[in-house]
Short mmCIF file of C-alpha atoms in Angstrom, two decimals:
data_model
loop_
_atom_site.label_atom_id
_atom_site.label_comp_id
_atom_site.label_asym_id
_atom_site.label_seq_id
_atom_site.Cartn_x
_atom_site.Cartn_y
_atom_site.Cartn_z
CA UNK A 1329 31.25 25.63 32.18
CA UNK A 1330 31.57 22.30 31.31
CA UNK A 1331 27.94 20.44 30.57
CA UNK A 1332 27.62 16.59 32.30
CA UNK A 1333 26.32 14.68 29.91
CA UNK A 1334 26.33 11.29 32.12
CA UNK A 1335 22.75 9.58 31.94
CA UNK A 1336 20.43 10.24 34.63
CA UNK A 1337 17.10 8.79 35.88
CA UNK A 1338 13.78 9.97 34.17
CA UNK A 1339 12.86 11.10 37.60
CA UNK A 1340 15.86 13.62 37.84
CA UNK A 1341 13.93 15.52 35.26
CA UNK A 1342 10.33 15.77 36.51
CA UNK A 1343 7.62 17.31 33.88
CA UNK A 1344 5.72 20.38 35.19
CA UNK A 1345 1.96 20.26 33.84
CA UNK A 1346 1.35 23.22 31.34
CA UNK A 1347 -1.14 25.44 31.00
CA UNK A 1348 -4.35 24.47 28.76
CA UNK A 1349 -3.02 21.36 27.32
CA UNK A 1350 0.27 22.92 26.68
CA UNK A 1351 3.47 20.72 25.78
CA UNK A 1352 7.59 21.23 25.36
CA UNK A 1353 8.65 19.14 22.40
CA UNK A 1354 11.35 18.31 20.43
CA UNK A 1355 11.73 17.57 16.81
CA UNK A 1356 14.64 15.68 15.54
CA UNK A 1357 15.47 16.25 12.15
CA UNK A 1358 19.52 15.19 11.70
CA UNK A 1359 20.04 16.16 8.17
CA UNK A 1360 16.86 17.99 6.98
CA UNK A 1361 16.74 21.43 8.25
CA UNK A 1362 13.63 23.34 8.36
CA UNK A 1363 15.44 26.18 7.54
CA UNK A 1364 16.50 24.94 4.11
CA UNK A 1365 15.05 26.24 1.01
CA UNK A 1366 13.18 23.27 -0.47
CA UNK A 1367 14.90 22.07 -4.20
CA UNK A 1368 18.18 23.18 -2.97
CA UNK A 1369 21.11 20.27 -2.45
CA UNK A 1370 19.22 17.48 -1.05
CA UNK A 1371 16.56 19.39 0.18
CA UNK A 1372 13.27 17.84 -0.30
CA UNK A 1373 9.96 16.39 1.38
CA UNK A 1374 11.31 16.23 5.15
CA UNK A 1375 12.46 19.57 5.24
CA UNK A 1376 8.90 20.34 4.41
CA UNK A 1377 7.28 18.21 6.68
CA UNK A 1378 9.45 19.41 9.37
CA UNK A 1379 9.01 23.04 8.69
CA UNK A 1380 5.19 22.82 8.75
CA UNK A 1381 4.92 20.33 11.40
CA UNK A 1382 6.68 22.27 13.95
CA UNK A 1383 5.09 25.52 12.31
CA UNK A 1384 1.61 23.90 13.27
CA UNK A 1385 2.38 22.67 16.41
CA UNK A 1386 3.84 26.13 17.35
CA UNK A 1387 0.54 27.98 16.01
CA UNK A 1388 -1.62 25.59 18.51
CA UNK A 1389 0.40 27.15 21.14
CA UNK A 1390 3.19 24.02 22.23
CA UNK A 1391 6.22 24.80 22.34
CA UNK A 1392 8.72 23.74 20.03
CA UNK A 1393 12.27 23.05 19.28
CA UNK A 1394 13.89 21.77 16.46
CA UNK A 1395 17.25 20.01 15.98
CA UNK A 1396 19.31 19.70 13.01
CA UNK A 1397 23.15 19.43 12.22
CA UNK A 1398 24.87 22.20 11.25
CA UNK A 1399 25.87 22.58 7.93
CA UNK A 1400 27.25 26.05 7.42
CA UNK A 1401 29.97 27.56 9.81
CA UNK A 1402 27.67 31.06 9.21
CA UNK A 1403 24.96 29.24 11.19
CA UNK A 1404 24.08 30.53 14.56
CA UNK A 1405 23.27 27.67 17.54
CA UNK A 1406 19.91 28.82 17.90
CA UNK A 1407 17.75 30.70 15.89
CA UNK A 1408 14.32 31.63 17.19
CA UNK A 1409 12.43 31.00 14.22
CA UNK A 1410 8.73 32.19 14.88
CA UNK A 1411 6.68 32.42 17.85
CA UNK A 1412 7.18 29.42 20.26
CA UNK A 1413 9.85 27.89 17.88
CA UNK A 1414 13.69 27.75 18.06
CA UNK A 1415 15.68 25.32 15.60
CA UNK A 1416 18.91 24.22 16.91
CA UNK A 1417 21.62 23.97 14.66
CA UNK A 1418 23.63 20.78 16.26
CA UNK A 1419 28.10 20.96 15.99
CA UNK A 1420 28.15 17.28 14.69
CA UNK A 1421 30.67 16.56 12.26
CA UNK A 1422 32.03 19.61 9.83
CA UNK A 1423 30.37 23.12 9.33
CA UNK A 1424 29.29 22.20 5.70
CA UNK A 1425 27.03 19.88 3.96
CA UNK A 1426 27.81 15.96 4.22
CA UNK A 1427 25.64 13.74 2.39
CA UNK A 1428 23.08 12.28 4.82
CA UNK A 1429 24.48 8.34 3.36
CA UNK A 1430 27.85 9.84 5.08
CA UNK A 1431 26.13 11.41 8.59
CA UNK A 1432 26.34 8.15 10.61
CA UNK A 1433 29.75 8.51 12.52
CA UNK A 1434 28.48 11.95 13.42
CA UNK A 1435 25.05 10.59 15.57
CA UNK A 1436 27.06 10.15 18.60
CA UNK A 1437 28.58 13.43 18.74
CA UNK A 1438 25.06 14.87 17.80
CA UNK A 1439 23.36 12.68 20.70
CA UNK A 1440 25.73 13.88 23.14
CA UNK A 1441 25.31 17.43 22.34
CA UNK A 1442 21.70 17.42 22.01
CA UNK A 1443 21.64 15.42 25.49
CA UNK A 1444 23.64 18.14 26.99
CA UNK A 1445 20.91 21.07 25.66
CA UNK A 1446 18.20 19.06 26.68
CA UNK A 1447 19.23 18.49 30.45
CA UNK A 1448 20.35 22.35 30.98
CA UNK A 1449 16.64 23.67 29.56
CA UNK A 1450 14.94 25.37 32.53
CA UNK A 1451 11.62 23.52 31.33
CA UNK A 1452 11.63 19.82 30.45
CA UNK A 1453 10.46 18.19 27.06
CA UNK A 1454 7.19 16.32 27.32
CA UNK A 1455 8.23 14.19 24.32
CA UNK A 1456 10.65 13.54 21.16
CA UNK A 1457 9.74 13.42 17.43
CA UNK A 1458 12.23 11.51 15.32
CA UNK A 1459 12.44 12.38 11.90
CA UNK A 1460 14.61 9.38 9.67
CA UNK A 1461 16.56 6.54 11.05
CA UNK A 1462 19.31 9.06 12.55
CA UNK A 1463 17.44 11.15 13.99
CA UNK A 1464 15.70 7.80 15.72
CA UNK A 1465 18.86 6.78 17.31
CA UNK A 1466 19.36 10.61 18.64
CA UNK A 1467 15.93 10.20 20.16
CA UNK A 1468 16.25 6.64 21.37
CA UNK A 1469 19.85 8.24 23.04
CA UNK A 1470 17.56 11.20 25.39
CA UNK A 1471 15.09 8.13 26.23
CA UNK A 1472 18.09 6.23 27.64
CA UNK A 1473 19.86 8.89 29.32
CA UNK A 1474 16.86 11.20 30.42
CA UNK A 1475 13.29 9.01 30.60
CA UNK A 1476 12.12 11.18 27.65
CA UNK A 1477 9.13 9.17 25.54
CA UNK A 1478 10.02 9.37 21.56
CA UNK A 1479 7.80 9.36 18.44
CA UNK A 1480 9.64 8.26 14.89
CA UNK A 1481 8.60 8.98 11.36
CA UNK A 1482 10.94 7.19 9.05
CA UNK A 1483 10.20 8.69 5.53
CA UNK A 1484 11.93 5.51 3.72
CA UNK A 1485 13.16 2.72 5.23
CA UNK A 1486 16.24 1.38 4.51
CA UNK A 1487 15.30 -1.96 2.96
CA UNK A 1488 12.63 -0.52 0.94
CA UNK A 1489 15.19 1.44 -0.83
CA UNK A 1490 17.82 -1.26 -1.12
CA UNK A 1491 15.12 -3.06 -3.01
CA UNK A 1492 14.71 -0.31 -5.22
CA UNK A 1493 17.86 1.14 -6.01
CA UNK A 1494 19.97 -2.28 -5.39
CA UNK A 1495 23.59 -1.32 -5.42
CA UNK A 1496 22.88 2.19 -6.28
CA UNK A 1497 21.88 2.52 -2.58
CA UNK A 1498 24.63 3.53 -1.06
CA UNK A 1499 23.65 3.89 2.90
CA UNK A 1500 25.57 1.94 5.43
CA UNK A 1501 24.50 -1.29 5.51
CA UNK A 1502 23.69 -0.98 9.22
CA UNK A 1503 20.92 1.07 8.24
CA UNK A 1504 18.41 -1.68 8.37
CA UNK A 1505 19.39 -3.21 11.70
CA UNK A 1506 19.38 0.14 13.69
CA UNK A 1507 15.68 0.63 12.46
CA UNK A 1508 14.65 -2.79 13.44
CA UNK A 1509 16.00 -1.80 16.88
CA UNK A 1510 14.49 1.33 16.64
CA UNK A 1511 10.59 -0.11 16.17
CA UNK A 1512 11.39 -2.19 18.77
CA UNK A 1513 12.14 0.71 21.14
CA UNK A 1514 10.41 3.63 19.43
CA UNK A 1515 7.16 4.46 22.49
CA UNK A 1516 4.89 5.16 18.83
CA UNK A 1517 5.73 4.79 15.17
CA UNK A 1518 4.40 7.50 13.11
CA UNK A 1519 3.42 5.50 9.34
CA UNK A 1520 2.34 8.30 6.48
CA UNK A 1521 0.06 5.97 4.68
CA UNK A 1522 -1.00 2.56 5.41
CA UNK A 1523 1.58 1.17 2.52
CA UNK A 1524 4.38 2.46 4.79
CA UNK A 1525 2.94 0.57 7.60
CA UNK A 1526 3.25 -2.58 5.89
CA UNK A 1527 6.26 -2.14 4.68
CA UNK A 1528 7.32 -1.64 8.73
CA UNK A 1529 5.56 -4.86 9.56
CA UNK A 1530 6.46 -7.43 7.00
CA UNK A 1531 9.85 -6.22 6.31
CA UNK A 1532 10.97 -5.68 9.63
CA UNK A 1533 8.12 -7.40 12.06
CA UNK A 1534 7.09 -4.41 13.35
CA UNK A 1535 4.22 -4.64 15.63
CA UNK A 1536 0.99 -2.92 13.96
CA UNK A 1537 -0.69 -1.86 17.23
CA UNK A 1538 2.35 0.42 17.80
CA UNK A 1539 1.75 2.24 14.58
CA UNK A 1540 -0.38 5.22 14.24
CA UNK A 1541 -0.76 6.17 10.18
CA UNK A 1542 -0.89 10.28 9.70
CA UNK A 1543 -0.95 11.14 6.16
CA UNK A 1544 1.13 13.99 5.52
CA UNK A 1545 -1.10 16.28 4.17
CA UNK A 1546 -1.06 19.35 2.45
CA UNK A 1547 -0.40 23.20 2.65
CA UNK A 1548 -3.86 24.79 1.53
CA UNK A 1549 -2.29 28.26 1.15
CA UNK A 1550 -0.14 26.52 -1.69
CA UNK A 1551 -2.93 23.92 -3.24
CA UNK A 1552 -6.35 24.49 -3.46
CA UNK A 1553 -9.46 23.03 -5.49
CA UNK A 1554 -9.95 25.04 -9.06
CA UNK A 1555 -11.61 24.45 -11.79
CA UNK A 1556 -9.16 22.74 -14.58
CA UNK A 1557 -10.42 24.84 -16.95
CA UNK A 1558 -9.03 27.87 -14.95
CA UNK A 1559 -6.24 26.23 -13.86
CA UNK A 1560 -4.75 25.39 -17.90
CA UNK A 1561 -5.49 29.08 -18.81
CA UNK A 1562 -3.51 30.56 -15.69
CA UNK A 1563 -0.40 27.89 -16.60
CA UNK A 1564 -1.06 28.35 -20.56
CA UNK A 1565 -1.89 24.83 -21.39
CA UNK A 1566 -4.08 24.00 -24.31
CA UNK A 1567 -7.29 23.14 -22.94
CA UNK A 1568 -7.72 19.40 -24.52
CA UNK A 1569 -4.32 18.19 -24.65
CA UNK A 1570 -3.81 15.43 -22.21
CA UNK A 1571 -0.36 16.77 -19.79
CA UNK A 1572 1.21 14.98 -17.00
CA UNK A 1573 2.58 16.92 -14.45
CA UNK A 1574 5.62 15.61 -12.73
CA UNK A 1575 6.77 17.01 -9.35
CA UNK A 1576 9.70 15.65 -7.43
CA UNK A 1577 13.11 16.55 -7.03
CA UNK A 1578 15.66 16.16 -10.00
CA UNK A 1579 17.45 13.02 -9.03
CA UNK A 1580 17.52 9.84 -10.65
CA UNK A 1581 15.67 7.54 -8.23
CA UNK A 1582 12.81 9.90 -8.51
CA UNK A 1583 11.68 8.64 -11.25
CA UNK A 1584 11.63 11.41 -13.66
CA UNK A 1585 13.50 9.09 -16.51
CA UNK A 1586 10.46 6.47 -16.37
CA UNK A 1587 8.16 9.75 -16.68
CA UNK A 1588 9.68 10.32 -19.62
CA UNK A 1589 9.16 6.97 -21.26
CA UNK A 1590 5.70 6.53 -20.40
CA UNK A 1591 4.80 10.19 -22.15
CA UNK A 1592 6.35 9.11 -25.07
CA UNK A 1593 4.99 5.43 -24.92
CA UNK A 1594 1.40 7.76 -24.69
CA UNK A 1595 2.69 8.96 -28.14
CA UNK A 1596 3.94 6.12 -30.00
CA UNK A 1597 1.64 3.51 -28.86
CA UNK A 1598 -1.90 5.04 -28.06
CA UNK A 1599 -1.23 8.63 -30.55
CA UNK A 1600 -1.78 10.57 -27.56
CA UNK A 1601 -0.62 14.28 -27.97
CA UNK A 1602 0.94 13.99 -24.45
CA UNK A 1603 3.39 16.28 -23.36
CA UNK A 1604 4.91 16.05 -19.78
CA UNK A 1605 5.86 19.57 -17.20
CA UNK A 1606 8.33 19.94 -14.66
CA UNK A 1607 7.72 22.93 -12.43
CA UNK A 1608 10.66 24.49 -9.97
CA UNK A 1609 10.31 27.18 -7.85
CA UNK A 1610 12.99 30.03 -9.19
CA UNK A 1611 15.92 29.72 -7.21
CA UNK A 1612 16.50 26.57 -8.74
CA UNK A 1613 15.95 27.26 -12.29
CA UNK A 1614 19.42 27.62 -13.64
CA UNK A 1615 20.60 24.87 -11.99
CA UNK A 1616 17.19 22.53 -12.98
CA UNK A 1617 17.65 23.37 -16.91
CA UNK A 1618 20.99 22.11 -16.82
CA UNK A 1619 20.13 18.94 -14.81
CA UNK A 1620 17.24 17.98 -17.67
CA UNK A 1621 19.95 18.13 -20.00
CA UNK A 1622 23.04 16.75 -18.58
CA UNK A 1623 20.71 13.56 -16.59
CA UNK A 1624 18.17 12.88 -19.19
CA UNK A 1625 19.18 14.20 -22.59
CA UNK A 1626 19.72 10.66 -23.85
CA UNK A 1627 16.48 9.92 -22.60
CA UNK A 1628 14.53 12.73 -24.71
CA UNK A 1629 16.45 12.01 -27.50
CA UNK A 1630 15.10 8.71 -27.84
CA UNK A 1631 11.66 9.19 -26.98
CA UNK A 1632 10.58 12.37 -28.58
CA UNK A 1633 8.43 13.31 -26.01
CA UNK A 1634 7.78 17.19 -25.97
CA UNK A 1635 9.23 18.17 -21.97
CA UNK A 1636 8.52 21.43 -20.55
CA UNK A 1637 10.42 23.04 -17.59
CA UNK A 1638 8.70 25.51 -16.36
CA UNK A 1639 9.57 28.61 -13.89
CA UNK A 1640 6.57 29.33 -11.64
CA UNK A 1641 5.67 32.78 -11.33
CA UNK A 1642 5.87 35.02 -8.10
#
């Protein structure tokens, strides 16, 4: 059977009320799969926020699909994650990981398909959630062809990072007008602290009374209030010495490098016995060690500052 994917009026797709408050949404999440093992290749704080996001949601009882391109020809369509919650691996592009900087020429072919699953479900969506610029333009695609209202959390914006990184920011430079267009059209802007909403309005002119900041919070069953003096004798740390704890993927714009520095600026200017940890959860161990080394070994050489990568345990 072949799907139509030709737009049709939002009143082609009436919404049903559900029961108690109940709600059909969609989460848009182009190149950060829930599914993905966080500290694997490019796998960082979106996957996470999308995983527990649409984990929460589906706990209160909505209803909840998540989309994501399809990086692994092993993957199956649909995968019915938990209780009230499917992700949606997307055909956009080829069956293996592209760098998200890369994904753009594959949107269209994602919006299409996704358009397509959307207008065959038996149930309408009540609403989208777009997750990064890409995932924006998928969304702002089902409000044009099927009425549906769309949410957006950017997690960086594109000139923020071109500020930062310079040349080193490799994106497309469209990047920056497609999420002007995309405040502009966007029914709610998610911000995830009140820095990120200023960014959107005095970079961009983004209109603040379309912005609604929620902070991205936390997973209690993985942090928790303890006493510090517990908390150095369960990780082995001497109880007095002053340690910086640095958490972040290993990639250069992180960060890590100016870590680094300031430790051993601790040391050489202030004779602070500072020493700095990295922590990585196992499956990433191998591959972190040799990253500390190859990226930053120049670095430690020069500062002297005592670094500690450390392998949580179960």
């Amino acid at each position: 059977m072949k799907l139509d994917d030709r737009p049709r009026a939002a009143a082609a797709m009436p919404r049903p009320a559900h029961p108690a408050g109940r709600r059909r949404i969609a989460l848009i999440s182009d190149h950060a799969s829930p599914l993905a093992a966080p500290g694997s290749i490019d796998c960082g704080g979106q996957n996470v926020y999308v995983a527990h996001l649409a984990r929460e949601l589906a706990l209160a009882g909505h209803l909840v699909d998540v989309f994501t391109r399809r990086d692994d020809a092993k993957q199956k369509q649909l995968v019915r994650w938990r209780e009230n919650l499917r992700v949606i691996n997307v055909p956009a592009g080829p069956a293996h990981y592209v760098p998200k900087e890369q994904m753009l020429p594959h949107i269209p072919s994602f919006s299409r398909f996704t358009a397509r699953f959307v207008r065959h479900q038996p149930v309408p969506y009540d609403i989208v959630h777009a997750n990064f610029f890409m995932s924006g333009m998928v969304a702002r695609h089902l409000k044009q062809a099927l009425g549906l209202p769309f949410a957006i959390t950017f997690h960086a914006l594109g000139r923020v990072r071109r500020l930062a990184q310079g040349t080193a920011d490799v994106f497309p430079a469209a990047r920056t007008r497609i999420e002007s267009g995309l405040m502009r059209h966007a029914d709610r802007i998610v911000a995830e602290c009140q820095h990120d909403r200023q960014d959107m309005e005095r970079l961009y002119g983004a209109s603040g009374e379309r912005i609604a900041i929620a902070p991205c919070g936390f997973d209690p069953d993985e942090l928790w209030p303890m006493p510090r003096g517990e908390a150095r004798a369960a990780l082995a740390l001497a109880p007095d010495r002053f340690t910086v704890l640095q958490l972040g993927r290993m990639a250069p714009r992180k960060g890590v490098d100016t870590v680094i520095e300031a430790v051993a600026l601790l040391r050489a200017a202030y004779g602070i016995d500072a020493g700095l940890r990295r922590a990585y959860r196992h499956y990433t161990w191998r591959t972190v060690a040799g990253q500390v080394a190859a990226i930053y070994a120049a670095v430690l050489a020069e500062a002297r500052a005592p670094i500690a990568v450390t392998q949580p345990q179960e």
